[in-house]
Coordinates of C-alpha atoms and ligand atoms in Angstrom, one line a residue:
Chain R
X1 CA 143.4 75.1 -87.3
X2 CA 140.1 77.6 -87.2
X3 CA 139.6 80.9 -86.2
X4 CA 138.4 80.6 -82.9
X5 CA 139.9 80.2 -80.0
X6 CA 136.6 78.3 -78.8
X7 CA 134.2 76.3 -80.8
X8 CA 131.1 74.3 -79.7
X9 CA 129.1 72.0 -81.8
X10 CA 125.7 70.8 -80.8
X11 CA 126.0 71.2 -77.1
X12 CA 123.5 69.6 -75.1
X13 CA 122.9 68.9 -71.5
X14 CA 119.8 67.1 -69.7
X15 CA 118.5 67.1 -66.3
X16 CA 116.6 64.1 -66.4
X17 CA 114.2 64.8 -69.2
X18 CA 114.8 68.5 -69.0
X19 CA 117.0 70.3 -71.8
X20 CA 118.8 72.9 -70.0
X21 CA 120.9 73.3 -73.0
X22 CA 120.1 72.3 -76.3
X23 CA 122.1 72.4 -79.6
X24 CA 124.3 75.1 -78.8
X25 CA 127.0 76.4 -81.5
X26 CA 129.2 79.0 -79.9
X27 CA 131.8 80.2 -81.8
X28 CA 134.3 82.6 -80.0
X29 CA 137.4 84.9 -81.7
X30 CA 140.4 85.1 -80.0
X31 CA 141.0 88.5 -78.1
X32 CA 137.6 89.4 -78.0
X33 CA 134.7 89.8 -74.9
X34 CA 132.0 87.3 -76.0
X35 CA 128.9 88.0 -73.8
X36 CA 126.6 85.2 -72.8
X37 CA 123.3 86.7 -71.9
X38 CA 119.5 85.6 -71.5
X39 CA 117.0 85.5 -69.1
X40 CA 117.3 83.5 -65.5
X41 CA 117.6 80.0 -66.2
X42 CA 118.3 80.2 -69.8
X43 CA 121.2 78.1 -69.3
X44 CA 124.2 80.5 -69.3
X45 CA 125.7 79.0 -65.9
X46 CA 125.1 75.4 -67.3
X47 CA 127.2 76.4 -70.6
X48 CA 130.1 77.6 -68.5
X49 CA 129.9 74.2 -66.4
X50 CA 130.4 72.2 -69.6
X51 CA 132.8 74.1 -71.0
X52 CA 134.9 74.0 -67.9
X53 CA 134.0 70.3 -67.6
X54 CA 132.2 70.6 -64.5
X55 CA 129.4 68.7 -65.8
X56 CA 129.5 66.4 -68.7
X57 CA 127.4 67.4 -71.8
X58 CA 124.8 65.2 -72.9
X59 CA 125.8 65.8 -76.0
X60 CA 128.1 67.6 -78.5
X61 CA 131.7 68.8 -78.9
X62 CA 133.5 71.4 -77.6
X63 CA 137.1 72.4 -79.0
X64 CA 139.7 74.6 -77.3
X65 CA 142.1 76.4 -80.1
X66 CA 141.4 73.7 -82.5
X67 CA 141.8 70.6 -80.2
X68 CA 139.0 68.5 -78.8
X69 CA 138.4 68.8 -74.9
X70 CA 135.1 67.1 -74.6
X71 CA 136.3 64.4 -72.8
X72 CA 138.6 66.3 -70.4
X73 CA 138.6 66.9 -66.7
X74 CA 137.9 70.2 -65.1
X75 CA 141.6 70.0 -64.3
X76 CA 143.0 69.1 -67.3
X77 CA 141.0 72.2 -68.9
X78 CA 142.2 74.4 -66.4
X79 CA 145.9 73.3 -67.0
X80 CA 145.3 73.8 -70.8
X81 CA 144.0 77.9 -69.8
X82 CA 140.6 77.8 -69.7
X83 CA 140.2 79.1 -66.9
X84 CA 136.6 80.1 -64.8
X85 CA 134.8 82.3 -62.3
X86 CA 131.8 81.3 -60.3
X87 CA 128.5 82.8 -60.2
X88 CA 128.8 83.4 -56.4
X89 CA 131.9 85.2 -55.5
X90 CA 134.4 82.0 -55.0
X91 CA 137.4 82.9 -52.8
X92 CA 139.5 81.2 -50.2
X93 CA 137.9 82.5 -47.3
X94 CA 140.0 81.3 -44.6
X95 CA 143.3 82.8 -46.6
X96 CA 144.8 86.3 -46.6
X97 CA 144.4 88.1 -49.9
X98 CA 148.1 87.2 -50.5
X99 CA 147.7 83.7 -50.1
X100 CA 144.6 83.3 -52.1
X101 CA 147.2 84.2 -55.3
X102 CA 149.9 82.8 -54.0
X103 CA 147.7 78.9 -53.9
X104 CA 146.7 80.1 -58.1
X105 CA 150.5 81.0 -58.5
X106 CA 152.1 77.7 -56.5
X107 CA 150.5 75.3 -58.5
X108 CA 153.2 75.4 -61.6
X109 CA 155.9 75.2 -59.5
X110 CA 155.4 71.4 -58.6
X111 CA 156.0 72.0 -54.7
X112 CA 152.7 71.7 -53.4
X113 CA 152.7 68.0 -52.5
X114 CA 155.7 69.2 -50.6
X115 CA 154.7 69.2 -46.8
X116 CA 158.5 69.1 -45.1
X117 CA 159.2 72.1 -47.1
X118 CA 158.0 75.9 -45.7
X119 CA 156.0 78.5 -47.3
X120 CA 159.4 80.8 -47.5
X121 CA 159.7 77.9 -50.6
X122 CA 157.1 79.8 -52.7
X123 CA 159.0 83.2 -52.4
X124 CA 159.4 83.5 -56.1
X125 CA 155.6 84.0 -56.4
X126 CA 155.8 86.9 -54.2
X127 CA 156.6 89.4 -56.9
X128 CA 153.5 88.3 -59.1
X129 CA 151.2 88.1 -56.4
X130 CA 151.9 91.7 -55.2
X131 CA 151.2 93.0 -58.6
X132 CA 148.3 91.6 -59.5
X133 CA 146.8 92.7 -56.0
X134 CA 147.5 95.8 -57.0
X135 CA 146.4 95.5 -60.6
X136 CA 142.7 95.2 -58.9
X137 CA 143.2 97.6 -56.0
X138 CA 144.0 95.5 -53.2
X139 CA 147.1 96.4 -52.0
X140 CA 145.7 97.7 -48.7
X141 CA 143.7 94.9 -47.6
X142 CA 147.1 92.1 -48.7
X143 CA 146.8 90.5 -45.5
X144 CA 143.0 91.1 -44.8
X145 CA 141.0 87.3 -44.8
X146 CA 139.2 87.2 -47.6
X147 CA 136.2 86.5 -45.7
X148 CA 136.6 89.8 -44.0
X149 CA 136.7 91.7 -47.2
X150 CA 133.7 93.6 -48.8
X151 CA 131.6 91.5 -51.5
X152 CA 133.3 93.9 -54.3
X153 CA 136.6 93.2 -53.0
X154 CA 135.6 89.8 -53.1
X155 CA 134.9 89.7 -57.0
X156 CA 138.5 91.6 -57.5
X157 CA 140.0 88.8 -55.8
X158 CA 138.3 86.5 -57.5
X159 CA 139.4 88.0 -60.8
X160 CA 142.8 88.3 -60.4
X161 CA 143.3 85.0 -58.8
X162 CA 141.9 83.7 -62.5
X163 CA 144.5 86.3 -64.3
X164 CA 147.2 84.5 -61.7
X165 CA 147.0 81.4 -64.2
X166 CA 147.7 83.3 -66.9
X167 CA 144.8 81.7 -68.9
X168 CA 144.1 82.4 -72.5
X169 CA 140.4 82.1 -72.0
X170 CA 138.8 83.4 -69.1
X171 CA 135.1 82.8 -68.4
X172 CA 133.4 85.0 -65.5
X173 CA 130.1 84.3 -64.5
X174 CA 128.0 87.7 -63.8
X175 CA 131.0 89.7 -62.5
X176 CA 129.1 92.4 -61.8
X177 CA 126.4 90.5 -59.9
X178 CA 125.8 92.5 -56.7
X179 CA 128.3 95.2 -57.2
X180 CA 127.7 99.1 -56.5
X181 CA 128.4 101.6 -59.2
X182 CA 132.1 102.0 -58.2
X183 CA 133.2 98.9 -58.4
X184 CA 131.6 97.9 -61.9
X185 CA 133.7 101.2 -63.6
X186 CA 136.9 99.4 -62.2
X187 CA 136.1 95.6 -62.7
X188 CA 134.9 97.0 -66.3
X189 CA 138.4 98.7 -66.9
X190 CA 140.1 95.7 -66.0
X191 CA 138.0 93.1 -68.1
X192 CA 138.7 95.6 -71.3
X193 CA 142.1 95.4 -70.4
X194 CA 142.6 91.9 -70.6
X195 CA 141.7 91.4 -74.6
X196 CA 144.9 92.7 -75.1
X197 CA 146.4 89.0 -74.4
X198 CA 143.4 87.1 -73.5
X199 CA 140.1 85.9 -74.6
X200 CA 136.9 86.6 -72.2
X201 CA 133.3 84.9 -72.1
X202 CA 131.2 86.6 -70.0
X203 CA 127.7 86.0 -68.5
X204 CA 126.0 89.5 -67.4
X205 CA 123.0 90.9 -66.6
X206 CA 124.0 94.1 -66.7
X207 CA 123.2 95.3 -70.3
X208 CA 125.1 98.9 -70.0
X209 CA 127.8 96.8 -68.9
X210 CA 127.5 94.3 -71.8
X211 CA 126.9 97.1 -74.6
X212 CA 130.4 98.6 -73.4
X213 CA 132.7 96.1 -73.3
X214 CA 131.7 93.1 -75.6
X215 CA 132.4 92.5 -79.2
X216 CA 129.9 89.7 -79.7
X217 CA 126.5 89.0 -77.6
X218 CA 125.1 85.5 -77.6
X219 CA 121.2 85.2 -76.3
X220 CA 120.4 82.3 -75.0
X221 CA 116.6 81.2 -74.3
X222 CA 115.7 78.1 -72.8
X223 CA 118.8 76.6 -73.7
X224 CA 118.7 77.3 -77.4
X225 CA 120.5 80.2 -78.9
X226 CA 118.3 83.0 -80.0
X227 CA 120.2 85.5 -81.5
X228 CA 124.0 86.5 -82.2
X229 CA 125.7 89.5 -83.2
X230 CA 127.1 92.8 -81.7
X231 CA 124.9 95.0 -79.4
X232 CA 123.2 97.1 -82.2
X233 CA 122.1 94.3 -84.1
X234 CA 121.5 92.2 -81.0
X235 CA 119.5 94.6 -79.3
X236 CA 117.4 95.6 -82.1
X237 CA 116.1 91.8 -82.8
X238 CA 112.7 91.5 -82.4
X239 CA 113.1 87.9 -80.8
X240 CA 115.3 89.2 -78.2
X241 CA 113.4 92.4 -77.0
X242 CA 110.3 89.9 -77.2
X243 CA 112.4 87.4 -74.5
X244 CA 113.3 90.2 -72.6
X245 CA 110.2 92.1 -72.2
X246 CA 108.2 88.6 -72.2
X247 CA 108.9 88.9 -68.6
X248 CA 110.6 86.0 -67.6
X249 CA 113.7 88.7 -67.3
X250 CA 113.9 89.7 -63.9
Chain L
X1 CA 150.1 81.2 -39.7
X2 CA 147.1 81.4 -37.6
X3 CA 147.5 84.8 -36.9
X4 CA 145.7 85.5 -40.3
X5 CA 142.6 83.8 -38.4
X6 CA 142.7 87.3 -36.7
X7 CA 140.8 90.0 -38.5
X8 CA 142.8 92.5 -36.6
X9 CA 146.1 92.7 -38.2
X10 CA 149.1 92.1 -35.9
X11 CA 151.0 95.5 -35.3
X12 CA 154.4 93.9 -34.9
X13 CA 154.7 89.9 -36.5
X14 CA 158.3 89.8 -34.8
X15 CA 157.1 90.4 -31.7
X16 CA 154.3 87.8 -31.9
X17 CA 156.6 85.3 -33.1
X18 CA 158.8 86.0 -29.9
X19 CA 156.2 85.4 -27.9
X20 CA 155.3 82.2 -29.3
X21 CA 158.4 80.9 -29.1
X22 CA 158.9 82.1 -25.4
X23 CA 155.5 80.4 -25.0
X24 CA 156.6 77.0 -26.9
X25 CA 159.6 76.8 -24.4
X26 CA 157.5 77.5 -21.3
X27 CA 155.2 74.7 -22.4
X28 CA 158.1 72.3 -22.8
X29 CA 159.7 73.0 -19.9
X30 CA 156.2 72.5 -18.2
X31 CA 155.8 69.1 -19.6
X32 CA 159.4 68.1 -18.9
X33 CA 158.9 68.9 -15.0
X34 CA 155.3 67.4 -15.2
X35 CA 155.8 64.2 -14.0
X36 CA 157.1 65.4 -10.7
X37 CA 153.3 66.3 -9.9
X38 CA 150.9 64.0 -11.9
X39 CA 151.6 60.3 -12.6
X40 CA 153.4 60.0 -15.8
X41 CA 151.0 57.4 -16.9
X42 CA 147.9 59.6 -17.0
X43 CA 150.5 62.2 -19.0
X44 CA 151.5 59.5 -21.6
X45 CA 147.6 59.0 -22.3
X46 CA 147.0 62.4 -22.5
X47 CA 149.8 62.6 -25.1
X48 CA 148.7 59.8 -26.7
X49 CA 145.1 61.1 -27.0
X50 CA 146.7 64.6 -28.0
X51 CA 149.0 63.0 -30.5
X52 CA 145.8 61.1 -32.1
X53 CA 143.5 64.4 -31.9
X54 CA 146.4 66.4 -33.6
X55 CA 146.2 63.5 -36.6
X56 CA 142.6 64.2 -37.2
X57 CA 142.5 67.4 -36.8
X58 CA 144.8 68.3 -39.8
X59 CA 141.8 66.4 -41.6
X60 CA 138.8 68.3 -39.9
X61 CA 140.6 71.2 -39.4
X62 CA 142.8 72.1 -42.5
X63 CA 140.8 70.0 -45.0
X64 CA 137.0 69.6 -43.7
X65 CA 136.6 66.0 -43.7
X66 CA 135.1 64.7 -40.8
X67 CA 136.3 61.2 -40.7
X68 CA 134.6 58.7 -38.4
X69 CA 136.3 55.9 -38.7
X70 CA 139.9 56.5 -37.1
X71 CA 140.0 54.2 -34.4
X72 CA 141.0 51.9 -37.1
X73 CA 144.3 53.3 -37.8
X74 CA 144.7 53.8 -33.9
X75 CA 143.8 50.8 -33.1
X76 CA 145.6 48.4 -35.7
X77 CA 148.6 50.0 -34.9
X78 CA 148.0 49.3 -31.7
X79 CA 147.7 45.8 -32.4
X80 CA 150.4 45.7 -34.9
X81 CA 152.8 47.0 -32.1
X82 CA 151.6 44.7 -29.8
X83 CA 152.5 41.6 -32.1
X84 CA 155.7 42.8 -33.2
X85 CA 157.3 43.0 -29.7
X86 CA 155.3 40.3 -28.1
X87 CA 155.5 37.8 -30.9
X88 CA 158.2 38.7 -33.0
X89 CA 160.5 40.3 -30.6
X90 CA 161.5 42.8 -32.4
X91 CA 163.3 46.1 -31.2
X92 CA 160.5 48.7 -29.9
X93 CA 161.8 51.4 -32.4
X94 CA 161.2 49.0 -35.3
X95 CA 158.0 48.0 -34.1
X96 CA 156.8 51.9 -33.8
X97 CA 158.1 52.5 -37.6
X98 CA 156.0 49.1 -38.6
X99 CA 153.0 50.1 -37.1
X100 CA 153.4 53.4 -38.3
X101 CA 153.8 52.9 -41.7
X102 CA 150.9 50.4 -41.6
X103 CA 148.4 52.4 -40.8
X104 CA 149.6 54.8 -43.2
X105 CA 149.0 52.7 -45.4
X106 CA 145.8 51.4 -44.4
X107 CA 145.0 55.0 -44.5
X108 CA 145.6 55.3 -47.9
X109 CA 143.5 52.8 -49.0
X110 CA 140.5 53.7 -46.8
X111 CA 141.3 57.2 -48.2
X112 CA 141.0 56.1 -51.6
X113 CA 137.7 54.9 -51.3
X114 CA 136.5 57.8 -49.2
X115 CA 137.5 60.9 -50.3
X116 CA 135.3 60.8 -53.2
X117 CA 132.6 61.7 -51.2
X118 CA 131.7 64.4 -49.2
X119 CA 130.1 65.8 -45.8
X120 CA 128.3 62.6 -44.1
X121 CA 128.6 60.2 -46.9
X122 CA 132.4 60.5 -46.2
X123 CA 132.0 60.2 -42.5
X124 CA 129.8 56.9 -43.2
X125 CA 132.0 55.3 -45.3
X126 CA 135.1 55.9 -42.9
X127 CA 132.9 54.4 -40.0
X128 CA 131.9 51.6 -42.0
X129 CA 135.8 50.8 -43.6
X130 CA 137.0 50.9 -39.8
X131 CA 134.0 48.4 -38.6
X132 CA 135.7 46.0 -41.2
X133 CA 138.8 46.6 -39.3
X134 CA 137.2 45.9 -36.0
X135 CA 135.4 42.6 -37.5
X136 CA 138.9 41.5 -38.3
X137 CA 140.3 42.4 -34.8
X138 CA 137.4 40.8 -33.3
X139 CA 137.9 37.6 -35.2
X140 CA 141.6 37.2 -36.2
X141 CA 143.5 34.7 -34.2
X142 CA 146.6 36.9 -33.7
X143 CA 144.6 39.6 -31.8
X144 CA 143.4 37.5 -28.9
X145 CA 140.0 38.1 -29.3
X146 CA 138.1 39.6 -26.3
X147 CA 141.3 39.4 -24.5
X148 CA 143.3 41.4 -26.8
X149 CA 147.1 41.4 -26.7
X150 CA 147.8 41.6 -22.8
X151 CA 151.3 42.1 -20.7
X152 CA 153.3 43.9 -24.4
X153 CA 156.7 44.3 -23.2
X154 CA 158.2 47.6 -23.5
X155 CA 161.6 46.9 -24.3
X156 CA 164.8 49.1 -24.4
X157 CA 164.4 51.8 -27.0
X158 CA 168.0 51.5 -29.5
X159 CA 168.9 49.0 -27.0
X160 CA 169.6 51.7 -24.2
X161 CA 166.7 53.3 -22.8
X162 CA 165.0 51.1 -20.4
X163 CA 161.4 52.0 -21.0
X164 CA 160.0 49.7 -18.1
X165 CA 160.8 52.5 -16.4
X166 CA 158.1 54.9 -16.3
X167 CA 159.8 58.1 -16.6
X168 CA 161.9 56.8 -18.8
X169 CA 159.0 55.8 -21.1
X170 CA 157.7 59.7 -20.5
X171 CA 160.4 61.4 -21.9
X172 CA 160.6 59.4 -25.0
X173 CA 156.7 59.7 -25.7
X174 CA 157.0 63.2 -24.9
X175 CA 160.4 63.5 -27.5
X176 CA 158.2 61.7 -30.1
X177 CA 155.2 64.0 -29.6
X178 CA 157.1 67.3 -29.6
X179 CA 158.7 66.4 -33.1
X180 CA 155.3 65.0 -34.3
X181 CA 153.6 68.5 -32.7
X182 CA 156.4 70.7 -34.7
X183 CA 156.3 68.6 -38.1
X184 CA 152.3 68.9 -37.6
X185 CA 153.0 72.7 -37.6
X186 CA 155.3 72.4 -40.7
X187 CA 152.9 70.3 -42.4
X188 CA 150.1 73.1 -42.0
X189 CA 152.2 75.9 -42.8
X190 CA 153.8 74.2 -45.8
X191 CA 152.7 74.7 -49.7
X192 CA 150.7 71.4 -49.4
X193 CA 149.1 73.3 -46.1
X194 CA 148.2 76.1 -48.3
X195 CA 146.0 73.6 -50.8
X196 CA 144.8 72.0 -48.2
X197 CA 143.3 75.0 -46.3
X198 CA 142.1 76.2 -49.8
X199 CA 140.4 73.1 -50.6
X200 CA 138.5 73.4 -47.2
X201 CA 137.6 76.6 -48.0
X202 CA 136.2 76.4 -51.5
X203 CA 136.9 73.4 -53.2
X204 CA 135.7 73.8 -57.0
X205 CA 137.5 76.4 -56.9
X206 CA 140.6 74.8 -56.2
X207 CA 139.4 72.4 -59.0
X208 CA 139.3 75.4 -61.1
X209 CA 142.7 76.6 -60.5
X210 CA 143.9 73.5 -61.7
X211 CA 144.8 71.6 -58.3
X212 CA 143.8 67.6 -58.6
X213 CA 141.6 67.7 -55.3
X214 CA 141.6 64.1 -54.2
X215 CA 145.5 64.0 -54.6
X216 CA 145.8 66.5 -51.6
X217 CA 143.0 64.9 -49.8
X218 CA 144.2 61.2 -50.1
X219 CA 147.8 62.6 -48.9
X220 CA 146.4 64.1 -46.0
X221 CA 144.1 61.0 -45.3
X222 CA 147.5 59.1 -45.2
X223 CA 149.5 61.4 -43.3
X224 CA 146.7 61.6 -40.8
X225 CA 146.2 58.1 -40.7
X226 CA 150.1 57.1 -39.7
X227 CA 150.3 59.5 -36.7
X228 CA 146.8 58.3 -35.8
X229 CA 148.9 54.9 -35.9
X230 CA 151.6 55.9 -33.7
X231 CA 149.4 57.3 -31.1
X232 CA 147.8 54.0 -30.9
X233 CA 151.2 52.0 -31.1
X234 CA 152.2 54.4 -28.5
X235 CA 149.1 53.7 -26.4
X236 CA 149.9 50.1 -26.5
X237 CA 153.4 50.4 -25.2
X238 CA 152.0 52.5 -22.7
X239 CA 149.5 50.6 -20.9
X240 CA 151.4 47.2 -22.6
X241 CA 147.9 46.3 -23.9
X242 CA 146.2 46.4 -27.1
X243 CA 142.4 45.7 -27.5
X244 CA 139.2 46.0 -29.1
X245 CA 138.2 49.4 -27.3
X246 CA 141.3 50.7 -29.5
X247 CA 139.3 49.5 -33.0
X248 CA 135.7 50.7 -31.0
X249 CA 134.0 53.3 -33.1
X250 CA 133.8 54.6 -29.4
X251 CA 137.3 55.6 -30.1
X252 CA 136.7 57.1 -33.1
X253 CA 133.6 59.1 -31.3
X254 CA 136.4 60.1 -28.7
X255 CA 138.9 61.8 -31.4
X256 CA 135.9 63.7 -32.8
X257 CA 135.0 65.1 -29.1
X258 CA 138.6 65.8 -28.1
X259 CA 139.3 67.8 -31.0
X260 CA 136.1 69.8 -31.4
X261 CA 136.6 70.6 -27.0
X262 CA 139.9 71.8 -27.7
X263 CA 139.2 73.9 -31.1
X264 CA 139.2 72.2 -34.7
X265 CA 142.0 73.8 -36.8
X266 CA 144.1 75.2 -33.9
X267 CA 147.6 74.1 -33.2
X268 CA 146.8 73.7 -29.4
X269 CA 143.3 72.8 -29.6
X270 CA 143.8 69.2 -30.3
X271 CA 146.3 69.2 -27.2
X272 CA 144.1 70.9 -24.8
X273 CA 141.0 69.1 -26.0
X274 CA 143.2 65.8 -25.3
X275 CA 144.6 66.5 -21.9
X276 CA 141.0 67.9 -20.9
X277 CA 139.3 64.6 -21.9
X278 CA 141.6 62.2 -20.1
X279 CA 141.3 64.1 -17.0
X280 CA 137.4 64.3 -17.1
X281 CA 137.7 60.3 -18.1
X282 CA 140.3 59.7 -14.6
X283 CA 138.1 62.3 -12.7
X284 CA 134.7 61.1 -13.6
X285 CA 135.9 57.2 -12.9
X286 CA 134.3 56.8 -9.9
X287 CA 130.9 58.2 -11.3
X288 CA 130.9 54.8 -13.1
X289 CA 128.7 54.8 -16.5
X290 CA 127.4 58.7 -15.3
X291 CA 130.5 59.2 -17.4
X292 CA 129.0 59.1 -20.6
X293 CA 126.3 61.6 -19.7
X294 CA 128.6 63.8 -18.0
X295 CA 131.0 63.6 -20.9
X296 CA 128.1 64.5 -23.7
X297 CA 126.8 67.3 -21.6
X298 CA 130.0 68.7 -21.2
X299 CA 130.3 68.4 -25.1
X300 CA 127.0 69.9 -25.4
X301 CA 128.0 72.7 -23.4
X302 CA 131.1 73.1 -25.3
X303 CA 129.4 73.2 -28.7
X304 CA 126.4 75.8 -27.4
X305 CA 128.7 78.2 -25.5
X306 CA 132.4 78.1 -27.2
X307 CA 132.0 77.0 -30.6
X308 CA 135.7 77.5 -31.1
X309 CA 136.5 75.1 -28.4
X310 CA 138.9 76.1 -25.0
X311 CA 141.8 77.7 -27.4
X312 CA 139.2 79.6 -29.2
X313 CA 137.8 80.9 -26.2
X314 CA 140.8 81.6 -24.4
X315 CA 141.9 83.4 -27.5
X316 CA 138.9 85.8 -27.7
X317 CA 139.7 86.6 -23.6
X318 CA 143.0 87.2 -24.4
X319 CA 141.7 89.9 -27.2
X320 CA 139.6 91.0 -25.1
X321 CA 141.9 91.8 -22.2
X322 CA 144.7 93.2 -25.0
X323 CA 142.1 95.8 -26.2
X324 CA 140.8 97.1 -22.7
Ligands
LIG1 N1 122.8 70.3 -61.4 C1 121.2 70.7 -62.1 N2 119.9 70.1 -61.9 C2 119.2 70.1 -62.5 N3 119.0 71.2 -63.3 C3 119.8 72.2 -63.1 C4 121.0 72.1 -62.6 N4 121.7 73.1 -63.0 C5 120.9 74.1 -63.4 N5 119.7 73.4 -63.4 C6 118.0 73.7 -64.4 O1 119.0 74.3 -66.0 C7 118.4 75.5 -66.1 C8 119.4 76.4 -66.3 O2 120.3 76.6 -65.5 P1 121.4 77.8 -65.7 O3 122.2 77.2 -66.2 O4 121.8 78.0 -63.6 O5 120.7 79.0 -65.9 P2 121.0 81.0 -65.8 O6 122.7 80.8 -65.6 O7 121.0 80.9 -67.3 O8 120.3 81.6 -65.1 C9 117.6 76.2 -64.9 O9 116.2 75.4 -65.2 C10 118.2 75.0 -63.8 O10 116.7 74.9 -62.9
LIG2 MG1 123.8 82.0 -63.7

């Protein structure tokens, strides 16, 4: 077994003739926060899509906990414990906060094809749902429809739903995008707490968040790894500074 | 569970559900008394349409799938029930079961081919496959071609109830309709129904939570096709005829119209839409081919003025009154 919970070799993705991701070798240690940063269009979201199998890679291999997952489906990797969030907040907008969590918690119960059962059959998930709702500070919005939540609260709900699956590896795509200072502090604390028993890979533009939270940073540029290391080494790397000041960072 | 759709919290959920129970009982009583005032045949037509629209609403309202081929399931079951009663001479309850299961099975095949596609592609595949069914109905020797199957015998339910008596038939149709209505309420408020709504709201997210969304869509499609079949079979027994118009794409369009008219994703929407539609058809009959134009105008007005259908409109009016 390797020391890494997630490892990729020569990962690549071409859209037509355009290589969005090229020869990416990621190595993620367990119980760390690993940040993926880089200018817009660098290929960060595409890497997430490849890791969670939402897109098939053009080349390369992906290993999760030492096991090759390159050929698996999105559902299979999700069930293995590799769960993602989305760049655009992904909640079930017609469902209440509580129902959003219940959907996430219900799957392992194996009741979700039983169209003749009442929702009371999912009662055993109530306590955990309420706990998660409280953990992200949404208790007073428990019965509010997700569509009616403010953006920051949708983000919090999405995080709670992701955690409901008890994933070993959490992929967060720009968790702070569109959030105010206050929400950022709250979500930061949550992510920090995750490290105790999970691993986090996070795409994030907010560099102070990255500096605070991450143990390792991988910088992507035009689909390739430009630099890797902790914040101090990456932020003093000449090529990184150039990439960020070079104008294609917004 | 539609309470969840109101953005204002319901102060006392128990009072809400008591109100709902009273309303349900009142509506059932009304339905029982209705044939003393209105023609039973008209009412039965409305109930068959309502069942059809309800089945269709399971897909459009709770999974977000717009099928444009539901006439295939409605019409195929009409032919099958007709054939089973007229040619095989089966008891009516058995004929109904066979027709319903056949449509459900047909739905599994059509669904399996269609659910991988989204939006307009899904609608187009369901339309194309329903045209195949139409073609079979046109060509097969058993369906009677342009004439259809006529003079289908109604028979006796459980060998006891003489269905040739329209009043008896009405109560049988009403009982079946109510059973399906409550079953539908259970489906949409079951663990399965909750997953369906999740898929409707955000399919990639449902996948990322580990749900095999295609399986859920397929089961929903099969249930919807089966209930559409039951509606078509009942209609064939009521009118004692199964014809090409039941499998024609017009019928697929009609059910879309009824459901939108009443309000998608609601319990009562399809019922209200279906009866409104049946009434329009009846009262507009003297206008001949103008019917289509008038229906079209009504439809456009509905979409423009109240997008959430008649039921949505009533709900908003009630809310406004409630708050003043
Ligand atoms: N589905 C797709 N089809 C074609 N090109 C894509 C697709 N997804 C992403 N791209 C392209 O790949 C590049 C990387 O995109 P993305 O991974 O979203 O970048 P980032 O998340 O780093 O901003 C961009 O140039 C984008 O236009
Ligand atoms: Mg991105």
